Amino acid sequence: MASETDRKDLLEMFRSMVRIRLFEQAAYDMYMDGELPGFMHISIGQEATSVGACSALGEGDYLTSTHRGHGDTIARGLSIESAMAELMGKADGACKAKGGSMHVADFGLGILGANGIVGAGMPIAIGSALSSNYLDRKTVTLCFFGDGAMTTGPTHEAMNMATLWNLPVVFVRQNNLYAESTPVREYQGIPDILKWAESYGMPATRVDGNDVQAVHDTVLTAVERARSGGGPSFVESETYRWFGHNIGDPGKGRPPEEVTAWKARDPLVICRSVLLDDGADEASLSAIESEEQEKLAKAIELGRAAALPKLEDALTDVYGDQTLAAAALGEVRR
Amino acid sequence: MASETDRKDLLEMFRSMVRIRLFEQAAYDMYMDGELPGFMHISIGQEATSVGACSALGEGDYLTSTHRGHGDTIARGLSIESAMAELMGKADGACKAKGGSMHVADFGLGILGANGIVGAGMPIAIGSALSSNYLDRKTVTLCFFGDGAMTTGPTHEAMNMATLWNLPVVFVRQNNLYAESTPVREYQGIPDILKWAESYGMPATRVDGNDVQAVHDTVLTAVERARSGGGPSFVESETYRWFGHNIGDPGKGRPPEEVTAWKARDPLVICRSVLLDDGADEASLSAIESEEQEKLAKAIELGRAAALPKLEDALTDVYGDQTLAAAALGEVRR
Amino acid sequence: MTEILYREAIQQALREEMLRDDTVFLIGEDLRDPWGGTYKATAGLSPDFEDKRVLNTPIAEDTIIGAALGAALSGTRPVAELMYIDFVMRAMDAVVNQVAKVRYMSGGQSDVPLVIRTQGGGGRSSAAQHGNSLEAWLCHVPGLLIAMPSTPADAKGLLKTAIRLNDPVIFIEHKLLYATKGEVPDDEYTIPFGVADIKREGTDVTIVAASRALLFSLEAAEELAREGISAEVIDPRTLVPLDEETIFESVDKTNRLVVVAEGAERCGWTAEIAARVQEARFYSLDAPIQRVAALNVPLPFQPDMERYVLPSVKDIVAAAKRTLDA
Amino acid sequence: MTEILYREAIQQALREEMLRDDTVFLIGEDLRDPWGGTYKATAGLSPDFEDKRVLNTPIAEDTIIGAALGAALSGTRPVAELMYIDFVMRAMDAVVNQVAKVRYMSGGQSDVPLVIRTQGGGGRSSAAQHGNSLEAWLCHVPGLLIAMPSTPADAKGLLKTAIRLNDPVIFIEHKLLYATKGEVPDDEYTIPFGVADIKREGTDVTIVAASRALLFSLEAAEELAREGISAEVIDPRTLVPLDEETIFESVDKTNRLVVVAEGAERCGWTAEIAARVQEARFYSLDAPIQRVAALNVPLPFQPDMERYVLPSVKDIVAAAKRTLDA
Ligand SMILES: Cc1ncc(C[n+]2csc(CCOP(=O)(O)OP(=O)(O)O)c2C)c(N)n1
Ligand SMILES: Cc1ncc(C[n+]2csc(CCOP(=O)(O)OP(=O)(O)O)c2C)c(N)n1
Ligand SMILES: [Mg+2]
Ligand SMILES: [Mg+2]
């Protein structure tokens, strides 16, 4: 933490984590107030994993995320305006209100989408990595998945293809200890996940997922390896979601001591104290927080003022070819 | 190979391999003559794996097999009469001519079916193992799968569940070096398959799949472990199919030297010479061969004389409940 | 009769059948308490039975169903759950190539006492991957039986029947029905498959619908009644087998038919009903059969757009009137 | 015009498009020579192109399609192969929840230039897991385009179009068509989606069918002609979008319709056509629309039973006569 650049990077990461935390806290409250529809998975507690990993990416790189994708996508640069408008179901949302929380995407930033289907991002990640090699582009794909996704078939299929074809992909398992209500030990027969991942012929590292610097450094090593032709890596990032599985789930199955212990290891507090130890002043950190608070307030305000989609907007974006689209849609009687 | 029992067992295994070899050679010829319909995968060359593994099972145990299932199922006791009648499409075939080569089954013998879908037997095997524990029955399920099945999603899902629930199942990978035309190294990113299997927390052993005794001993250890509550095991049995993928495939992709080398390690010849070394006399072995040849000839004769199914037989066995079956079928206009 | 929730009807059916037969067990993701299933349909069961009777699984739909099949073939009677019908896409091989066909492919060697419970349907703003109605796919598969109850009483009676049958049943609940209420008989009862229920009698137009679309159809019938139009509303309750006689008889009386379903229109379930009725009752029909289904687009997230895409009471009323104006 | 095999038509289309655009590549199981695809539709391509242009994969259908999607979203134009349409059951999530919906769910952020080639159909005694016709499932999914050519010329022209489109196309070949022959234009050409082809003109009854069922329908028309009945045979060529106008116009002329498809009848493709036509042309129809499809049972192995279950020329003739006797 000596150099100026490092400090600047860490400050940026801090800012990004603050942004996510505030965004998700607001989303939670707005959802509880009935302002946001659908269902929604909050990643508060996991910010260091999202931000540490995404900050290891460069321009042109790709990202696939999960149903719990607010943090991942904002960490990658998704604007909170378009994210918030999307959650609100507004026409200028990131996905024109067609995707919602589970499908936020920004192809311009290489965000190939959150995904409502557990494990479904992994094959897609293999694909953008394949394009990268095919087109000789040196881009890397970061593939987030939850601990629960571990046991889905595509995980195995994708990890096999990744080493087989030496693809530039980094698999980051966001291990928050539970798949919905089920703790890892109750669904995972595999005693040592790193050994399992290594058996695919890729380096596998465990990292403290609440330490943004550690995540960043670990994922950066993997990203650089991938970019220089070294192939895929696996990172197990241990973290925790503070809330239940989705908003509405009280998370009753988890021992209260466990929740308390993890909350005591708040990734934002950890990062903050590293920054303070490193000489950053309290005021500049508070400034970041209030700037982000303000930006969020503005995003919410903008979102509230924004227009709803027209009903007929539901009929567009099914196909690119407009003639075929009209024919495929058929008569609309509504 | 000292004891009488061992000799008797090995003679039985020899007989079983001879039976399979003759059956499949005949099936091959009959297919080429246009006598057998459909398409068909011949396992000649792999007999020691089928027989060695199945001979480790006891009454009440279960078996799942693959598209290349003649050898596996005959090794488990499927009668060659009903197998041959099935391939011929006769009404008294093992599956009343509804299944054919890829679906031979004999539930009475615990044979839950060959399977046309690569990897599909693995979840089913988990299920019969689950019943075994549920009903406290101490039965074991033997799950055959090809090397190519390794990369399918269900393989991972099933192996994870097997250790998670400590299921009495033995996974035997029939590694014949190819999935259709594709050699293992061209589809498998995993450098060491035993390490991979072990990472699921189960013992993994490689065995010479052309040595019926070795296969038997290895699988027996795994079966006994499973039966006594020790959970699943993985066996990699290295073998080779002499013919192309299916009848009709000339198998052009494989180096001729490779084919020759493997044919030189004919599992029947290996077993025969072990028996001779061990004091069996040539005449008794030849007698086994001619007995089996005769039984096969009779099976073929019976099959040829047997009746074809009636066309309307195609409409039965869809459901067990006959009232619902009639309603679900609807009007038949043929 | 006691009024209970649809969710409770499912719970009761499961409990009663588990008590009746100890080879019946539940297998699926997050079924055990305190979660008790995503829509709480299995809540309260895990505390009251041996651990093995309610089995939480890894996320691995193909293997959950394949394993349930293997279990059904070897002495137990699993009731498997696919948390959302959308996830059947991960288990399509197990459901279709294995479960539906194993009896046939083996020449009838085995019963297949397996129920796959799942829930579908939109209306919760859950977007394109969590709100589908995929019954048409499953009806297309010979070898499956399909139930799709609309009321607590039907749900309970049909689920008990499903568990006792020796054929594989796809049992489709609806996420927005779990919290609906209805009267359920106090005594033990079952409801046979293949028997439709006329949920409302009428003379001018027949409306056929299952699951939540049936509730919409009843509302539409109310509205039509206010305009002097008498609609008969038929709930097939099971889609396979289908009680087509009841539908045919109704059409013979009303000479008009509207078919409603939540799935996308193209190659959806409404097409099958329309095709069958036009063939069997060509000369009874006074107007073209009207289909009311989702538009041929993925489900959008935003609630108004979603409502627009899904069939509504208004759409049913309009369709009924079209048959009368024809 | 040159006479070539359907298989060669596919090969030519792939080759021409790969030469035209070097972001086009093939991905699937066993595509490379000497195997060259199970039905040899990709034979001869791997030796003539860079290795990366023809990619053999592990057996992992969900990930093959998911990876092809990821590739299509990031600058390349994959043509993926599912060796049998039956194996789509392992890739249903990728095909339906991902490929078909990604444009929509993202609010139109990306083109999806992806073709999924596959082949279906029975008649080879390949039993219940290798002979299915599953186009109805895929037609039910908004977001996919579906082509199902019956002749070499259509196959080539439609496949070239499919590869150039920026929307996902399911391209369904038929295992028993690969060895059929037909004239193909010598010059470069493409065939647009959504334009049916009247393969035979007639006045008494309209027959609609695609793929191999179209060949059966033409045979049936011959047979009907011998009995003095003039059948018009329409090949939609693409099922989505469907050129319904051509069908409607024909029905306006003949007043009778037979729809033929190889898939199981219940909730199959014939239902959709029947439902649409009865609605749009209720007053043109002089007889109930007849559906000719597979019986509602899994495909049996034994050839005679299989032929019995699948629709035949005889069944089509009988159906046509039913419309005339009505
Ligand atoms: C294929 C599939 N199965 C089940 C679900 C339902 N589901 C949504 S999230 C979830 C748990 C995922 O756990 P994990 O991967 O650990 O991610 P987390 O929610 O903890 O972030 C489940 C079972 C789904 N969306 N997709
Ligand atoms: C899911 C699925 N994908 C593809 C196929 C086509 N197929 C049949 S056998 C086979 C190769 C299987 O190889 P392996 O598992 O090694 O078995 P082997 O044929 O060598 O005995 C393939 C690709 C299939 N039947 N099922
Ligand atoms: Mg988790
Ligand atoms: Mg092999």
Short mmCIF file of C-alpha atoms in Angstrom, two decimals, chain B residues 119-324:
data_model
loop_
_atom_site.label_atom_id
_atom_site.label_comp_id
_atom_site.label_asym_id
_atom_site.label_seq_id
_atom_site.Cartn_x
_atom_site.Cartn_y
_atom_site.Cartn_z
CA GLY B 119 -24.39 -40.05 -19.36
CA ALA B 120 -28.07 -40.58 -18.66
CA GLY B 121 -27.53 -43.79 -16.73
CA MET B 122 -25.58 -42.03 -14.02
CA PRO B 123 -28.47 -40.19 -12.34
CA ILE B 124 -30.57 -43.33 -12.58
CA ALA B 125 -27.81 -45.29 -10.86
CA ILE B 126 -27.77 -42.74 -8.06
CA GLY B 127 -31.47 -43.32 -7.68
CA SER B 128 -31.37 -47.08 -7.25
CA ALA B 129 -28.52 -46.59 -4.79
CA LEU B 130 -30.68 -44.11 -2.94
CA SER B 131 -33.54 -46.62 -2.73
CA SER B 132 -31.09 -49.15 -1.38
CA ASN B 133 -30.17 -46.90 1.52
CA TYR B 134 -33.75 -45.76 1.99
CA LEU B 135 -35.05 -49.31 2.20
CA ASP B 136 -31.95 -50.51 4.02
CA ARG B 137 -31.46 -53.24 1.48
CA LYS B 138 -27.69 -53.43 1.09
CA THR B 139 -27.91 -53.64 -2.67
CA VAL B 140 -25.25 -52.04 -4.81
CA THR B 141 -25.60 -50.30 -8.16
CA LEU B 142 -22.96 -50.72 -10.84
CA CYS B 143 -22.92 -47.78 -13.19
CA PHE B 144 -21.12 -48.23 -16.50
CA PHE B 145 -20.34 -45.19 -18.59
CA GLY B 146 -18.07 -44.46 -21.53
CA ASP B 147 -15.02 -42.25 -21.48
CA GLY B 148 -16.99 -39.71 -23.48
CA ALA B 149 -19.69 -39.52 -20.84
CA MET B 150 -17.07 -38.04 -18.54
CA THR B 151 -17.63 -34.52 -19.81
CA THR B 152 -21.41 -34.48 -19.54
CA GLY B 153 -23.01 -32.47 -16.78
CA PRO B 154 -24.85 -35.35 -15.10
CA THR B 155 -21.55 -37.10 -14.43
CA HIS B 156 -20.53 -34.32 -12.11
CA GLU B 157 -23.98 -33.96 -10.59
CA ALA B 158 -24.23 -37.69 -9.94
CA MET B 159 -20.75 -38.11 -8.51
CA ASN B 160 -21.34 -35.22 -6.17
CA MET B 161 -24.61 -36.70 -4.93
CA ALA B 162 -23.02 -40.12 -4.57
CA THR B 163 -20.48 -38.93 -2.03
CA LEU B 164 -22.81 -36.42 -0.44
CA TRP B 165 -25.26 -39.17 0.44
CA ASN B 166 -22.71 -41.94 0.76
CA LEU B 167 -24.49 -44.03 -1.81
CA PRO B 168 -23.71 -47.66 -2.63
CA VAL B 169 -22.72 -47.11 -6.24
CA VAL B 170 -19.67 -48.10 -8.27
CA PHE B 171 -18.88 -45.95 -11.28
CA VAL B 172 -17.00 -47.89 -13.94
CA ARG B 173 -15.68 -45.79 -16.76
CA GLN B 174 -15.23 -47.95 -19.82
CA ASN B 175 -12.38 -46.01 -21.32
CA ASN B 176 -12.00 -47.23 -24.87
CA LEU B 177 -10.04 -44.11 -25.79
CA TYR B 178 -12.64 -42.58 -28.06
CA ALA B 179 -16.02 -40.92 -28.02
CA GLU B 180 -17.24 -41.68 -31.52
CA SER B 181 -14.32 -40.30 -33.54
CA THR B 182 -12.84 -38.06 -30.91
CA PRO B 183 -9.87 -39.27 -28.87
CA VAL B 184 -9.93 -38.58 -25.15
CA ARG B 185 -7.21 -35.92 -25.30
CA GLU B 186 -9.29 -33.90 -27.76
CA TYR B 187 -12.29 -33.58 -25.51
CA GLN B 188 -10.98 -33.94 -22.01
CA GLY B 189 -9.31 -30.97 -20.37
CA ILE B 190 -8.71 -32.93 -17.19
CA PRO B 191 -5.10 -34.08 -16.96
CA ASP B 192 -5.54 -36.92 -14.47
CA ILE B 193 -8.89 -38.60 -14.29
CA LEU B 194 -8.13 -40.43 -11.06
CA LYS B 195 -7.26 -37.22 -9.26
CA TRP B 196 -10.45 -35.74 -10.60
CA ALA B 197 -12.53 -38.65 -9.35
CA GLU B 198 -10.74 -38.67 -6.00
CA SER B 199 -11.54 -35.01 -5.58
CA TYR B 200 -15.16 -36.16 -5.13
CA GLY B 201 -14.00 -37.94 -2.03
CA MET B 202 -14.19 -41.43 -3.43
CA PRO B 203 -11.48 -44.00 -4.05
CA ALA B 204 -10.43 -44.14 -7.68
CA THR B 205 -8.53 -46.98 -9.27
CA ARG B 206 -7.22 -47.61 -12.75
CA VAL B 207 -7.39 -51.14 -14.00
CA ASP B 208 -6.40 -53.05 -17.09
CA GLY B 209 -9.82 -53.38 -18.65
CA ASN B 210 -8.77 -56.32 -20.78
CA ASP B 211 -7.82 -58.42 -17.79
CA VAL B 212 -11.05 -59.86 -16.51
CA GLN B 213 -9.60 -60.93 -13.20
CA ALA B 214 -8.10 -57.56 -12.52
CA VAL B 215 -11.38 -55.86 -13.33
CA HIS B 216 -13.27 -58.32 -11.19
CA ASP B 217 -11.00 -57.85 -8.20
CA THR B 218 -11.00 -54.08 -8.44
CA VAL B 219 -14.73 -53.80 -8.84
CA LEU B 220 -15.35 -56.38 -6.15
CA THR B 221 -13.41 -54.29 -3.67
CA ALA B 222 -15.55 -51.31 -4.62
CA VAL B 223 -18.77 -53.32 -4.44
CA GLU B 224 -17.92 -54.68 -1.01
CA ARG B 225 -17.06 -51.24 0.18
CA ALA B 226 -20.37 -49.94 -1.08
CA ARG B 227 -22.32 -52.82 0.40
CA SER B 228 -20.79 -52.34 3.79
CA GLY B 229 -21.74 -48.67 3.89
CA GLY B 230 -18.44 -47.26 2.64
CA GLY B 231 -20.01 -45.29 -0.18
CA PRO B 232 -19.17 -44.82 -3.84
CA SER B 233 -16.03 -45.68 -5.80
CA PHE B 234 -14.67 -44.90 -9.20
CA VAL B 235 -12.94 -47.36 -11.49
CA GLU B 236 -11.23 -46.41 -14.71
CA SER B 237 -11.11 -49.51 -16.86
CA GLU B 238 -8.85 -49.11 -19.87
CA THR B 239 -9.97 -51.08 -22.87
CA TYR B 240 -10.70 -50.79 -26.55
CA ARG B 241 -13.46 -51.47 -29.01
CA TRP B 242 -12.24 -53.33 -32.04
CA PHE B 243 -14.87 -51.97 -34.37
CA GLY B 244 -15.92 -48.47 -35.33
CA HIS B 245 -18.25 -46.47 -33.14
CA ASN B 246 -21.35 -48.06 -34.58
CA ILE B 247 -21.76 -50.65 -37.26
CA GLY B 248 -21.24 -48.78 -40.47
CA ASP B 249 -18.49 -46.56 -39.09
CA PRO B 250 -15.20 -47.81 -40.54
CA GLY B 251 -13.37 -46.22 -37.60
CA LYS B 252 -11.01 -44.47 -39.97
CA GLY B 253 -9.75 -41.95 -37.46
CA ARG B 254 -7.87 -44.50 -35.38
CA PRO B 255 -4.25 -45.39 -36.19
CA PRO B 256 -4.13 -48.95 -37.57
CA GLU B 257 -1.16 -49.80 -35.29
CA GLU B 258 -3.30 -48.86 -32.33
CA VAL B 259 -6.07 -51.19 -33.40
CA THR B 260 -3.60 -53.99 -34.02
CA ALA B 261 -1.90 -53.52 -30.69
CA TRP B 262 -5.18 -53.69 -28.84
CA LYS B 263 -6.39 -56.69 -30.77
CA ALA B 264 -3.19 -58.40 -29.73
CA ARG B 265 -4.39 -57.93 -26.16
CA ASP B 266 -7.65 -59.76 -26.77
CA PRO B 267 -9.31 -60.18 -23.36
CA LEU B 268 -10.53 -63.65 -24.29
CA VAL B 269 -7.06 -64.79 -25.28
CA ILE B 270 -5.61 -63.32 -22.12
CA CYS B 271 -8.17 -65.10 -19.96
CA ARG B 272 -7.74 -68.31 -21.88
CA SER B 273 -4.01 -68.38 -21.32
CA VAL B 274 -4.40 -67.62 -17.64
CA LEU B 275 -6.75 -70.57 -17.40
CA LEU B 276 -4.39 -72.82 -19.32
CA ASP B 277 -1.43 -71.73 -17.20
CA ASP B 278 -3.53 -72.50 -14.21
CA GLY B 279 -4.06 -76.03 -15.35
CA ALA B 280 -7.32 -75.88 -17.22
CA ASP B 281 -7.25 -78.16 -20.21
CA GLU B 282 -7.69 -76.98 -23.72
CA ALA B 283 -10.55 -79.37 -24.30
CA SER B 284 -12.72 -77.94 -21.53
CA LEU B 285 -12.19 -74.44 -22.85
CA SER B 286 -13.05 -75.48 -26.37
CA ALA B 287 -16.08 -77.21 -24.97
CA ILE B 288 -17.23 -73.95 -23.42
CA GLU B 289 -16.75 -72.25 -26.75
CA SER B 290 -18.71 -74.80 -28.66
CA GLU B 291 -21.46 -74.94 -26.07
CA GLU B 292 -21.83 -71.20 -26.30
CA GLN B 293 -21.71 -71.36 -30.06
CA GLU B 294 -24.51 -73.87 -29.99
CA LYS B 295 -26.61 -71.87 -27.56
CA LEU B 296 -26.17 -68.84 -29.75
CA ALA B 297 -27.14 -70.76 -32.86
CA LYS B 298 -30.26 -71.88 -31.06
CA ALA B 299 -31.02 -68.36 -29.92
CA ILE B 300 -30.70 -67.09 -33.46
CA GLU B 301 -32.86 -69.90 -34.74
CA LEU B 302 -35.47 -69.22 -32.09
CA GLY B 303 -35.32 -65.53 -32.88
CA ARG B 304 -35.78 -66.16 -36.57
CA ALA B 305 -38.75 -68.37 -35.93
CA ALA B 306 -40.29 -65.97 -33.46
CA ALA B 307 -43.25 -63.80 -34.27
CA LEU B 308 -43.05 -60.16 -35.13
CA PRO B 309 -45.04 -57.87 -32.87
CA LYS B 310 -48.48 -56.91 -34.04
CA LEU B 311 -48.63 -53.33 -35.21
CA GLU B 312 -51.05 -52.42 -32.43
CA ASP B 313 -48.54 -53.63 -29.87
CA ALA B 314 -46.92 -50.28 -30.51
CA LEU B 315 -49.78 -48.77 -28.53
CA THR B 316 -49.29 -50.65 -25.28
CA ASP B 317 -46.82 -50.15 -22.43
CA VAL B 318 -47.05 -46.37 -22.58
CA TYR B 319 -48.83 -46.27 -19.23
CA GLY B 320 -49.65 -48.83 -16.59
CA ASP B 321 -53.15 -47.56 -15.90
CA GLN B 322 -55.22 -48.82 -18.82
CA THR B 323 -58.11 -46.39 -18.53
CA LEU B 324 -55.81 -43.42 -18.49
#
